[in-house]
Coordinates of C-alpha atoms in Angstrom, one line a residue:
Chain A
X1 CA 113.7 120.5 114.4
X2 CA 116.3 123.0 115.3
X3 CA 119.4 124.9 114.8
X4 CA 122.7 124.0 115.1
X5 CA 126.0 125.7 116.2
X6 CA 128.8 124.4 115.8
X7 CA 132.9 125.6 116.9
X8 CA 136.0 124.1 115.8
X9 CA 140.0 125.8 116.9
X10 CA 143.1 125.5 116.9
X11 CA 143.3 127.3 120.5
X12 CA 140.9 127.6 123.3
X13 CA 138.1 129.7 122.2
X14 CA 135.0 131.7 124.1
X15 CA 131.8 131.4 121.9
X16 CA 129.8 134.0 123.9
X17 CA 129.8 136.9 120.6
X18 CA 128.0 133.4 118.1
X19 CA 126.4 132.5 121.2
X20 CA 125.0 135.4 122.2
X21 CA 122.9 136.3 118.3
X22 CA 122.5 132.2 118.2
X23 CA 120.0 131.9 121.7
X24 CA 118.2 135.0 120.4
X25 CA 117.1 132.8 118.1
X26 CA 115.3 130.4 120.8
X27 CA 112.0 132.5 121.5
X28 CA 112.8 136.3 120.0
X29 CA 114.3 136.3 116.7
X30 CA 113.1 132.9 115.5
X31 CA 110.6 130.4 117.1
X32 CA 113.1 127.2 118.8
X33 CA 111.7 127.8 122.4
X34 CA 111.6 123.9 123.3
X35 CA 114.9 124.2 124.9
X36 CA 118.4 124.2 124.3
X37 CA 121.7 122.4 124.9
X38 CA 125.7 122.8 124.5
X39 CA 128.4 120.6 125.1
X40 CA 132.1 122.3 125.2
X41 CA 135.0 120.2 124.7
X42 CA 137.8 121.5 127.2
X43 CA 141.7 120.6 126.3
X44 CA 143.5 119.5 129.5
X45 CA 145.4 122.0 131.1
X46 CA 148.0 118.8 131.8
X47 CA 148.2 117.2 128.7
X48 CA 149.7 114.0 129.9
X49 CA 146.4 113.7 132.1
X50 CA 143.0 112.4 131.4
X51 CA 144.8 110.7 128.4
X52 CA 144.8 113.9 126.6
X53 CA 141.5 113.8 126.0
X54 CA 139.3 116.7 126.3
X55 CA 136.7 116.8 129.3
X56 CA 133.0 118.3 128.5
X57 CA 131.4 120.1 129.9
X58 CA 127.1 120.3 129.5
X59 CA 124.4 122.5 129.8
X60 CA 121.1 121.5 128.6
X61 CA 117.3 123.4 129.6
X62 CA 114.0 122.7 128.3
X63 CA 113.2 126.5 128.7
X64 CA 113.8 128.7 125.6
X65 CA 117.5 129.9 125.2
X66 CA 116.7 133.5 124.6
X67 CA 115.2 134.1 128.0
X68 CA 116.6 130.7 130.2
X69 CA 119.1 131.4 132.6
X70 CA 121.3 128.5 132.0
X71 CA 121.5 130.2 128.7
X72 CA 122.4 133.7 130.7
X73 CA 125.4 131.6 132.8
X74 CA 126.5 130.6 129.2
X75 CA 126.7 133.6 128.1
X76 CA 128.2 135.2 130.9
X77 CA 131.0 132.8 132.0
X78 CA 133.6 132.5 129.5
X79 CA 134.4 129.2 128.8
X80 CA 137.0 128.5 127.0
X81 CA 136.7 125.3 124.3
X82 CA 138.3 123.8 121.6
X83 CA 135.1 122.6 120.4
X84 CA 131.5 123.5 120.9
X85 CA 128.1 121.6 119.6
X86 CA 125.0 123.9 120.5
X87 CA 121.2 123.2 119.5
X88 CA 118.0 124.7 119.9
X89 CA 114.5 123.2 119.5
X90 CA 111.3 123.4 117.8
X91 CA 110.1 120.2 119.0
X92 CA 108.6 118.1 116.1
X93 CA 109.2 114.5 117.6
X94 CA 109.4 113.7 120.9
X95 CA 107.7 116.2 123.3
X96 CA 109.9 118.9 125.2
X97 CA 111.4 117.4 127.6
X98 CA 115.2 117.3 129.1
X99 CA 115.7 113.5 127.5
X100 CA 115.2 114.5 124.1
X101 CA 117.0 118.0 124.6
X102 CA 120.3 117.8 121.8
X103 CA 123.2 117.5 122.1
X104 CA 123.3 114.0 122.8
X105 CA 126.6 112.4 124.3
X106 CA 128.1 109.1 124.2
X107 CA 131.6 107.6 125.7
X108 CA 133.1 106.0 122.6
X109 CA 136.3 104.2 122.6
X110 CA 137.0 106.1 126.2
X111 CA 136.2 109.5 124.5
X112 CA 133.3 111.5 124.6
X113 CA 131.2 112.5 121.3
X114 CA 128.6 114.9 121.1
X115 CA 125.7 114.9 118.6
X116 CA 123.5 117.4 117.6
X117 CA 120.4 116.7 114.9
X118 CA 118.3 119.2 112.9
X119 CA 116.0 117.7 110.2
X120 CA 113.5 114.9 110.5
X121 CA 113.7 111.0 110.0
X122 CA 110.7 109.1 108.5
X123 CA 109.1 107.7 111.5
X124 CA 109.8 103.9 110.8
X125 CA 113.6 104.7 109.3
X126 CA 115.1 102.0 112.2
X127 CA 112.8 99.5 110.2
X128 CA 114.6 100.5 106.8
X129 CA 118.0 100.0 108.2
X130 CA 119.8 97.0 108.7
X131 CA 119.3 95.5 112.1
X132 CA 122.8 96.1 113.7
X133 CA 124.0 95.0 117.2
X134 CA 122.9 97.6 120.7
X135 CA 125.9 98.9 122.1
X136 CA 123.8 102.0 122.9
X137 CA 119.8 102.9 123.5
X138 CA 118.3 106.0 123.3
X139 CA 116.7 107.7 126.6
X140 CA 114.7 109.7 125.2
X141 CA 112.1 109.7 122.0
X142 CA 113.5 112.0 119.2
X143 CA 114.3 110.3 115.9
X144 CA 117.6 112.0 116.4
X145 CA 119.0 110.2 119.2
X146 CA 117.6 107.2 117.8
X147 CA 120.2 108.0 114.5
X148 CA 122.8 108.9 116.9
X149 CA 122.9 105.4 118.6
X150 CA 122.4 103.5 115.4
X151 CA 125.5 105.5 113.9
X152 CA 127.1 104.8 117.1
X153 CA 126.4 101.0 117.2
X154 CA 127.4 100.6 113.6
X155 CA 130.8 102.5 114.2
X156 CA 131.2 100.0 117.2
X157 CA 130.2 96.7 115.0
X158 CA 132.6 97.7 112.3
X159 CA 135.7 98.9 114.3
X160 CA 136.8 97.1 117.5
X161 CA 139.2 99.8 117.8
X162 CA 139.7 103.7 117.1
X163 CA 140.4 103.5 113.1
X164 CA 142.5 106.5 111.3
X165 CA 140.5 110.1 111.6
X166 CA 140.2 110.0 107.5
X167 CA 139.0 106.4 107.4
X168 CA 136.8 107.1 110.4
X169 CA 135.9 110.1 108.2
X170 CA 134.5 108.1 105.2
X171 CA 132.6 105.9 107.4
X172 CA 130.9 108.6 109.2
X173 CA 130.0 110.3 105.6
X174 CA 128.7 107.1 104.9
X175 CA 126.5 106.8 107.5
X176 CA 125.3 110.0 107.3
X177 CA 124.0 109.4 103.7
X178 CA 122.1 106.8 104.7
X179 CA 120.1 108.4 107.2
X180 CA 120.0 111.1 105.1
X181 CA 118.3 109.0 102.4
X182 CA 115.5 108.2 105.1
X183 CA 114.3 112.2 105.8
X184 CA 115.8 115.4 106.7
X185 CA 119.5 115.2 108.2
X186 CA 121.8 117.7 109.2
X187 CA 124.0 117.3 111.5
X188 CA 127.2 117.9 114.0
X189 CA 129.2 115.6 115.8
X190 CA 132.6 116.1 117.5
X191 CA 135.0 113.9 120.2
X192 CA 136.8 117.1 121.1
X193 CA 139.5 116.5 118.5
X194 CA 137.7 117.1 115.2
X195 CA 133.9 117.9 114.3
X196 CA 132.3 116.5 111.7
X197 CA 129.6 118.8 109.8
X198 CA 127.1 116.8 107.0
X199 CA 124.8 118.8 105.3
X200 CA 121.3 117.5 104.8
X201 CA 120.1 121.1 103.2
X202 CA 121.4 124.0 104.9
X203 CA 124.7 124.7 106.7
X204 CA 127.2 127.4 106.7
X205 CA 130.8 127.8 107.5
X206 CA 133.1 130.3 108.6
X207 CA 136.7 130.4 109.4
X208 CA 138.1 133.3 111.0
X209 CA 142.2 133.8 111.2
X210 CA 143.7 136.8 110.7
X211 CA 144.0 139.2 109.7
X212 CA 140.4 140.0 111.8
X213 CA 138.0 142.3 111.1
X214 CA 134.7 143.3 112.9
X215 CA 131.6 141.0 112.6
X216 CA 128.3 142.2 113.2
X217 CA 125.5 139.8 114.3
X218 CA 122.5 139.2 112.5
X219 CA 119.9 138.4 115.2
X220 CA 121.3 141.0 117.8
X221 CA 122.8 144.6 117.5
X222 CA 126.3 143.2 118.8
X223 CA 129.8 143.8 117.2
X224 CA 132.7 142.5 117.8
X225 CA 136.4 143.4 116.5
X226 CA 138.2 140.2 116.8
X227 CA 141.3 141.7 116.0
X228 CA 141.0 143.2 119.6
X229 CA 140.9 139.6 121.4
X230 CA 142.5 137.5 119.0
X231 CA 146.3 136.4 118.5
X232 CA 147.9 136.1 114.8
X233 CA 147.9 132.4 115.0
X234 CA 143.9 131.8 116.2
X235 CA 142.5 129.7 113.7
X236 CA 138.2 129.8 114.6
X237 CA 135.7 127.6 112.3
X238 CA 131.9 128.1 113.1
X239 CA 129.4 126.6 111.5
X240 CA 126.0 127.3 111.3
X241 CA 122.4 126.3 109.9
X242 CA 121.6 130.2 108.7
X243 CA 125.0 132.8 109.1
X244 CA 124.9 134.7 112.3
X245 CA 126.2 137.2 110.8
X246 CA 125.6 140.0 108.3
X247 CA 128.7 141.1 107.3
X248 CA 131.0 138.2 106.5
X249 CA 131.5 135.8 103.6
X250 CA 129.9 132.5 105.4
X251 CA 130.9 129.3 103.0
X252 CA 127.8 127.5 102.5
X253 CA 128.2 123.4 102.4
X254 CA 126.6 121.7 99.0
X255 CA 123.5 119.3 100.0
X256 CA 124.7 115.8 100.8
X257 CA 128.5 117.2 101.7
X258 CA 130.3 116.0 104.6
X259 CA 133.1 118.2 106.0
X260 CA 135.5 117.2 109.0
X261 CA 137.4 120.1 110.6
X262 CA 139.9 120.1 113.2
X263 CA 142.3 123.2 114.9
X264 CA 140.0 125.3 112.7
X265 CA 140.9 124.0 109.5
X266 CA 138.7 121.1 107.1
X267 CA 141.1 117.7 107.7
X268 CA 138.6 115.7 104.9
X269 CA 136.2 117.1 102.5
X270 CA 133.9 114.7 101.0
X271 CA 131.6 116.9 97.8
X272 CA 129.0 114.9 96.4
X273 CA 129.1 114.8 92.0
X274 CA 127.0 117.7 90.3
X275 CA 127.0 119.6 93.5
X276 CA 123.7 121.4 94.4
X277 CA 123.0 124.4 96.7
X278 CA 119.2 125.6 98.3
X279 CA 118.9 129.1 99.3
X280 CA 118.1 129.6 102.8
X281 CA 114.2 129.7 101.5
X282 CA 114.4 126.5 99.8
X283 CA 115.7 125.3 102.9
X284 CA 113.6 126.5 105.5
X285 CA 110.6 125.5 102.7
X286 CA 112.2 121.2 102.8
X287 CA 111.9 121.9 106.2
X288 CA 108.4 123.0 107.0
X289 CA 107.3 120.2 104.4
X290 CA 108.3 117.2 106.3
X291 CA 106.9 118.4 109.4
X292 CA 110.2 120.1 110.8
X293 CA 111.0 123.7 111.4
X294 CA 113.7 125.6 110.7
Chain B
X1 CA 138.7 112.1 147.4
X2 CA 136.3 114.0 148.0
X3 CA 132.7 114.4 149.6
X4 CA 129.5 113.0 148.0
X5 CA 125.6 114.4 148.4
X6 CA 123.0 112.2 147.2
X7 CA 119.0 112.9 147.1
X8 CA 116.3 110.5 146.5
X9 CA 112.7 111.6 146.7
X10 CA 109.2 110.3 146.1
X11 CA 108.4 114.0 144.2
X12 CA 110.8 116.7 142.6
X13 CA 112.4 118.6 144.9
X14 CA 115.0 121.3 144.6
X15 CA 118.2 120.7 146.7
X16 CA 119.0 124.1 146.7
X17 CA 119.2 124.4 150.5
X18 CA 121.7 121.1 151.1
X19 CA 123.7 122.0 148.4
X20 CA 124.1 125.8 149.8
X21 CA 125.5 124.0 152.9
X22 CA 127.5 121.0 150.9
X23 CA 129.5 123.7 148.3
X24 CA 130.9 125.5 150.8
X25 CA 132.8 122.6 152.1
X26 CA 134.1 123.4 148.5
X27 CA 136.7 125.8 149.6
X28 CA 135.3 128.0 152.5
X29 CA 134.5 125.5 155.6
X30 CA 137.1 122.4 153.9
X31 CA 139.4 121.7 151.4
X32 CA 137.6 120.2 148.1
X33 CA 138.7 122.9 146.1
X34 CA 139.5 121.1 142.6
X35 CA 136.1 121.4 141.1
X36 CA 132.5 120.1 141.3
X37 CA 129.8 118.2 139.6
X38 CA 126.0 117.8 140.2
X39 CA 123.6 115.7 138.2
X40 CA 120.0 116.0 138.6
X41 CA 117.5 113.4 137.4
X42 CA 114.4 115.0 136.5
X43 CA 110.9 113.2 135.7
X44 CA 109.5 113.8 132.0
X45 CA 106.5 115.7 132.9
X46 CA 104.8 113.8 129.7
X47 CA 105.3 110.3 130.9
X48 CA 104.5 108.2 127.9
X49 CA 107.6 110.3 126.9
X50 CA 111.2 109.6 126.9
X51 CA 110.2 106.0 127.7
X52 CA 109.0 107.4 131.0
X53 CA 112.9 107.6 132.1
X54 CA 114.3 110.7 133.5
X55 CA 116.5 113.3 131.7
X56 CA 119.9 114.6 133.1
X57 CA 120.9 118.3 133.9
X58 CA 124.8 118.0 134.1
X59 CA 126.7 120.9 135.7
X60 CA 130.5 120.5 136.2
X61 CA 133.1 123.0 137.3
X62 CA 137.1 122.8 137.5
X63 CA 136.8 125.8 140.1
X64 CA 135.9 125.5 143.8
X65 CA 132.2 124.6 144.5
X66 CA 131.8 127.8 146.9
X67 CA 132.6 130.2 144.5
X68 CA 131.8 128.6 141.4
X69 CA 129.3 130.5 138.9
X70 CA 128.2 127.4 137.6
X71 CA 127.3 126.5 141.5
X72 CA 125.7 130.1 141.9
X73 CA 123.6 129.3 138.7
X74 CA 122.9 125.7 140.6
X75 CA 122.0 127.4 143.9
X76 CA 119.9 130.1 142.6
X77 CA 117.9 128.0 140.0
X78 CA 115.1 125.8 141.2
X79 CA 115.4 122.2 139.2
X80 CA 113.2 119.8 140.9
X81 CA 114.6 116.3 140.6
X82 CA 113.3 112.7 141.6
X83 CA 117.1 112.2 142.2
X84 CA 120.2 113.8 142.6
X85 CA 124.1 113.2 142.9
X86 CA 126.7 115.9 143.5
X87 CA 130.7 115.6 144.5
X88 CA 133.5 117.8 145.3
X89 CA 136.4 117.1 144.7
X90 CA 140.2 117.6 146.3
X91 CA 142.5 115.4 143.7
X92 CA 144.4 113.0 144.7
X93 CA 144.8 110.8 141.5
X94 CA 144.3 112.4 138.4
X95 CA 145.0 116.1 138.0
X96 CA 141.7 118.5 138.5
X97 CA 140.1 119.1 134.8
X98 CA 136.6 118.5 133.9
X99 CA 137.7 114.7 132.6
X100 CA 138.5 113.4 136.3
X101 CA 135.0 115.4 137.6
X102 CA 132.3 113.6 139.3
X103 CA 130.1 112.6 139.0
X104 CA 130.5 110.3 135.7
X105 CA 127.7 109.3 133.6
X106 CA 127.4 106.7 131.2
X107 CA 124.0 105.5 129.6
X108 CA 122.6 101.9 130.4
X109 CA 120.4 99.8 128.5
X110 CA 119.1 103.5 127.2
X111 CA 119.2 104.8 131.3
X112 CA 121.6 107.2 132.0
X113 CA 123.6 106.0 135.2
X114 CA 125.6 108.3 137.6
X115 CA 127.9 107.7 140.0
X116 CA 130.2 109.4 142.5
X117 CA 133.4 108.3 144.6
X118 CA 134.7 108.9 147.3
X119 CA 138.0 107.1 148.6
X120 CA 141.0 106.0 146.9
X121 CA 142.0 102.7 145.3
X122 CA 145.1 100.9 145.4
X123 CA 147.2 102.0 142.2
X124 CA 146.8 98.7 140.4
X125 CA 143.6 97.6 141.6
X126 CA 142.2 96.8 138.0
X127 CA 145.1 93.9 138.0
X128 CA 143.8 92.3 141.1
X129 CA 140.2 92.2 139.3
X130 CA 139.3 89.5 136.9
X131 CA 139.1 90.9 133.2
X132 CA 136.1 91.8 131.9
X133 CA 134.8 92.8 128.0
X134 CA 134.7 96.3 127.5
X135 CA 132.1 97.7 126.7
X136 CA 132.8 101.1 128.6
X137 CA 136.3 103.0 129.3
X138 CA 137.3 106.0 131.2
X139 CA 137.7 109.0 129.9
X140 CA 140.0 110.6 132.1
X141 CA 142.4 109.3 134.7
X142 CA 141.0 108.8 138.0
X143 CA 140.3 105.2 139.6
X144 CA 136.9 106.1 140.2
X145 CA 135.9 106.5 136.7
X146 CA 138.0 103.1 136.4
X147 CA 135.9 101.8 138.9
X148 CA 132.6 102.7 137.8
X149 CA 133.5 101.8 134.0
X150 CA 134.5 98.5 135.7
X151 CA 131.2 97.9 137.1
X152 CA 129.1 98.9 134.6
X153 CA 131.2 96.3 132.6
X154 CA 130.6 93.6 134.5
X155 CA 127.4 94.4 135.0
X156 CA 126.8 94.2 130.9
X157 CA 128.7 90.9 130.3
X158 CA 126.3 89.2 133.6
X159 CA 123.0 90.6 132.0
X160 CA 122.2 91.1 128.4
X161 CA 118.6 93.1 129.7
X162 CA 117.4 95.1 133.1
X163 CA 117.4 92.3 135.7
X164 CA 114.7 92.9 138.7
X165 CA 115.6 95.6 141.1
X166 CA 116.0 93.5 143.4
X167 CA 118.6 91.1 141.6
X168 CA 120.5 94.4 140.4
X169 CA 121.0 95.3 143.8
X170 CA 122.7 91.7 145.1
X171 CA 124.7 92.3 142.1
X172 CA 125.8 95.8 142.8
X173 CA 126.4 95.3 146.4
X174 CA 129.1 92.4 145.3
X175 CA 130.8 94.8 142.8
X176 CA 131.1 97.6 145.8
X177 CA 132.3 95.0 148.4
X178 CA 134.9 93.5 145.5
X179 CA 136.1 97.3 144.9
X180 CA 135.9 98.0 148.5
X181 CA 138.4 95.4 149.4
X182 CA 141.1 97.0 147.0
X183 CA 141.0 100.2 149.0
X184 CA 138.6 102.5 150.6
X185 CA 135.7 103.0 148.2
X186 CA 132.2 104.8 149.7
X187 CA 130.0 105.8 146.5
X188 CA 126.5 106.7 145.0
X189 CA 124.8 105.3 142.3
X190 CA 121.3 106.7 140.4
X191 CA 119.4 105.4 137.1
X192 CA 116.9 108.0 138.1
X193 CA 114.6 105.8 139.4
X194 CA 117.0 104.3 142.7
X195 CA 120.2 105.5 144.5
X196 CA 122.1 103.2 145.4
X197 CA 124.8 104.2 148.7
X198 CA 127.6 101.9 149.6
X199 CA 129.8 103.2 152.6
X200 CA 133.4 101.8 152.8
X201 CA 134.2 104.4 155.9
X202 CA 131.2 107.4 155.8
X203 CA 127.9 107.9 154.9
X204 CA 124.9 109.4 156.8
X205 CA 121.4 109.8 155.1
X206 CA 118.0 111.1 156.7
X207 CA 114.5 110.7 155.5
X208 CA 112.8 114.1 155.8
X209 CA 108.9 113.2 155.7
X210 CA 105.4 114.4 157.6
X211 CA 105.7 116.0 159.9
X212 CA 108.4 118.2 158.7
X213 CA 110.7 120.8 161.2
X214 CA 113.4 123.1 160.9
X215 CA 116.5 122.1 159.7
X216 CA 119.8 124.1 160.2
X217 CA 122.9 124.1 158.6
X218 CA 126.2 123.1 159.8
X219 CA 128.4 125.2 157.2
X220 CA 126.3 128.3 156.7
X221 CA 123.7 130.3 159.2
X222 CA 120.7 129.2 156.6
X223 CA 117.7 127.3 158.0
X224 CA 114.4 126.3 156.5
X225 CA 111.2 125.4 158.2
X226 CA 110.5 122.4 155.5
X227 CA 106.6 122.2 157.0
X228 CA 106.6 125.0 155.2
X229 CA 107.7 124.5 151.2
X230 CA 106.8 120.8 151.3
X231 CA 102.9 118.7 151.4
X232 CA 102.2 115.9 153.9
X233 CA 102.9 113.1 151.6
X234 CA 106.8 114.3 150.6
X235 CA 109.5 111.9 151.1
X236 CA 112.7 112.9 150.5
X237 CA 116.2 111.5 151.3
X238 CA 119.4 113.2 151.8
X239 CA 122.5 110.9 152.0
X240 CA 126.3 112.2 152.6
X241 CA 129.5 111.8 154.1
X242 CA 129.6 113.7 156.9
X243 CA 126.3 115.5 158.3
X244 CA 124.9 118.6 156.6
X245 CA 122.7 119.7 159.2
X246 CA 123.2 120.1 162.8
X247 CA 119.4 119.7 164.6
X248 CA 117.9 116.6 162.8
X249 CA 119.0 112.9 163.6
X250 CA 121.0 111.7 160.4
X251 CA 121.2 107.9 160.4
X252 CA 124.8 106.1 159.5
X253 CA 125.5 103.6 157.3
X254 CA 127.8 100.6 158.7
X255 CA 131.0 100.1 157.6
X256 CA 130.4 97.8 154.2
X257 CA 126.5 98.8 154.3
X258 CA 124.6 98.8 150.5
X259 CA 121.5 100.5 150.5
X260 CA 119.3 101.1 147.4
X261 CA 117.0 104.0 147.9
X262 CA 113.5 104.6 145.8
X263 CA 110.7 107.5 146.1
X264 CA 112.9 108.2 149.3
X265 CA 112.6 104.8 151.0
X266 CA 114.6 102.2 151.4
X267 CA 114.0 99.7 148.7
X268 CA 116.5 97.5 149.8
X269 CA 119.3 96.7 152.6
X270 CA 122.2 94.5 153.1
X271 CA 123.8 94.9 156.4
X272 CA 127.0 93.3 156.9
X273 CA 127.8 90.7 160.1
X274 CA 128.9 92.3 163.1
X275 CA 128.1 95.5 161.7
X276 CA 130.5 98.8 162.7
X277 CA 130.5 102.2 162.6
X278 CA 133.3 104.4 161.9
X279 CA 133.4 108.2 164.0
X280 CA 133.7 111.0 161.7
X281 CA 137.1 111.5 163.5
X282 CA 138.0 107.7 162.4
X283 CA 136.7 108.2 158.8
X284 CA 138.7 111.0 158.2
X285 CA 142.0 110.1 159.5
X286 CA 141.4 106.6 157.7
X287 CA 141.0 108.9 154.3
X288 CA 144.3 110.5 155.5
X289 CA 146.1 107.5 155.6
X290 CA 145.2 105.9 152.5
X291 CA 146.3 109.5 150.7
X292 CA 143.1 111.0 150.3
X293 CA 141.4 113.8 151.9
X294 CA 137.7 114.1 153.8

């Protein structure tokens, strides 16, 4: 159990400002200290190369984000993505260990997708699933992997190729219901074109376009005025499991909502009837109950 | 094309002293200036977690190895690994983005496999292979992701489970010598628990064990007394293209030689007939001819 981080755009973006309150959060502001990952999704300088498909890169560390130095390169080198997936750990399954560090990545259809997992799965939820055919196994222990590869083999049994992003879209809600139904699931998953954000309890939204203003982060005394390193066209989605920061309006997703987003703007929207919210309390109590941490 | 550094050890060991030597043939003492890659295997410390299979550390760069922050992170950082494979790259198919940098990963039957290439293949070698179901694709647009996606797909339409060691290996060395044939192909191979080196042209590996010397480099004025920072009962082994240090004996492979490495041993061997040998000079100006550099 974990927090999540998520950045959707419609132009190369450096996440260092969210970044920089979001590791704080990994040892000093909060209590995730069993490591952290990130996956960036880079666009191709020449799109007619690497199929047009964006390359990852990956930095993962099973020491705590607020004080690990591949967390200090991360902050420090800007790299410039059209999507990012970030996750830090309070380990509650599977011991702390660089396997069962998130984000967890998979080549699908010749692209890559990243998956990050906060919540908590009944132990035996593979045994209350239909048994579905093993294009991929987990390496490591967590229940979330485990749910990334059954989502994953599903997607593969149903479609032998790449369907539409919006029917892809209702699959992947879909899916996400289910294992939602079987514990505590929130989570992100992107291919470097679009991410996907399903709310099991608690998950935020912002989308930043002009005209810009100053933010001022939550876990750290940092401001930034985007106006000063933004262009009138940047289009900038994060999403979050608690805002990171104080002063803006952060959309909060309903419980059981599944969002897609891509260049910064939600492609499908999928809101469940009678539409319920949890305060960030509520939320953070669901947690602790199941055995998870927020 | 490209050079290749592989490590295979019987306990974790930090590479930092090779790979201060190797990066600097990323740009300062040779040409492999379009990025680099390093993936480092490292053993669960719990081992009745993460299935006892190692996690990955990924580090990739589309700037120059020797002045890469992500490589200063990399050299300055002390990750012990059981196994490690690193590349830099100068592109000769496939422009130089992070989706054409080695070394690709891909998990197998819930192992995560990396590999590294260096050579070239003919433009059309997947039409002079027999088809094969695909289970994995390429992400990018190099041959060598082609060829290890090729492999890794034969290798899962012959075996539906792990198959011994020992079996895997035959099986490998005939993919290598089949992709060898179609161009010049010398690569490294790691589950985490073997390397596997096939030389086409070049490769060199030593076995640094009891009783340990001094060891300088060839690219940089840095030596280390390894009696020093290692215990009697430390294997490790060091396999590359051309030699990274200039005072220790560093065996060759022969030309079309498969070796699988394990706790820093060879595990297992197949030497061709008649073996040969390539010089350095000879390796290199074959590279040259077949339109990739050394």
């Amino acid at each position: 159990m974990c927090q999540l981080l998520g950045m959707n755009c419609n132009t190369p973006t450096d996440i260092h400002f969210s970044f920089a309150g979001f590791r704080k959060r990994g040892g000093q502001t909060d209590i995730h200290t069993d490591g952290f990952g990130i996956v960036f999704f880079e666009k191709n300088p020449d799109p007619s190369q690497g199929n047009g498909k964006a390359g990852i890169r990956q930095f993962h560390d099973d020491k705590p984000s607020f004080c690990s130095p591949v967390a200090d390169l991360v902050n420090s080198y800007p790299i410039k993505a059209m999507n990012v997936i970030c996750h830090i750990r309070k380990a509650t399954q599977g011991t702390n260990c660089l396997a069962n560090t998130h984000p967890f990545v998979r080549e699908v259809w010749g692209e890559e997708w990243a998956f990050a997992h906060n919540g908590q799965l009944q132990m035996d939820f593979m045994d209350q699933l239909s048994p579905v055919p093993t294009h991929y196994q987990p390496v490591g222990t967590t229940d979330s992997e485990m749910a990334f590869c059954y989502l994953l083999n599903r997607l593969k049994s149903q479609f032998s190729e790449p369907p539409s992003n919006e029917v892809l879209f209702q699959f992947l809600t879909t899916i996400c219901r289910e294992l939602s139904a079987l514990g505590l699931f929130n989570c992100l998953i992107s291919n470097g074109d679009w991410q996907l954000a399903y709310a099991g309890s608690l998950l935020f939204f912002i989308t930043r376009k002009a005209p810009f203003g100053e933010a001022k982060l939550a876990d750290s005394e940092l401001a930034i005025d985007f106006s000063e390193v933004t262009s009138q066209t940047d289009k900038v989605t994060l999403i979050t499991t608690i805002p990171l920061t104080y002063n803006e309006h952060w959309q909060q997703l309903y419980v059981d909502e599944c969002l897609m987003f891509r260049d910064g703007d939600i492609l499908f929207k999928d809101t469940p009837d009678n539409p319920t919210r949890l305060t960030i309390e509520e939320g953070i109590a669901i947690a602790r109950k199941v055995g998870a941490s927020l």
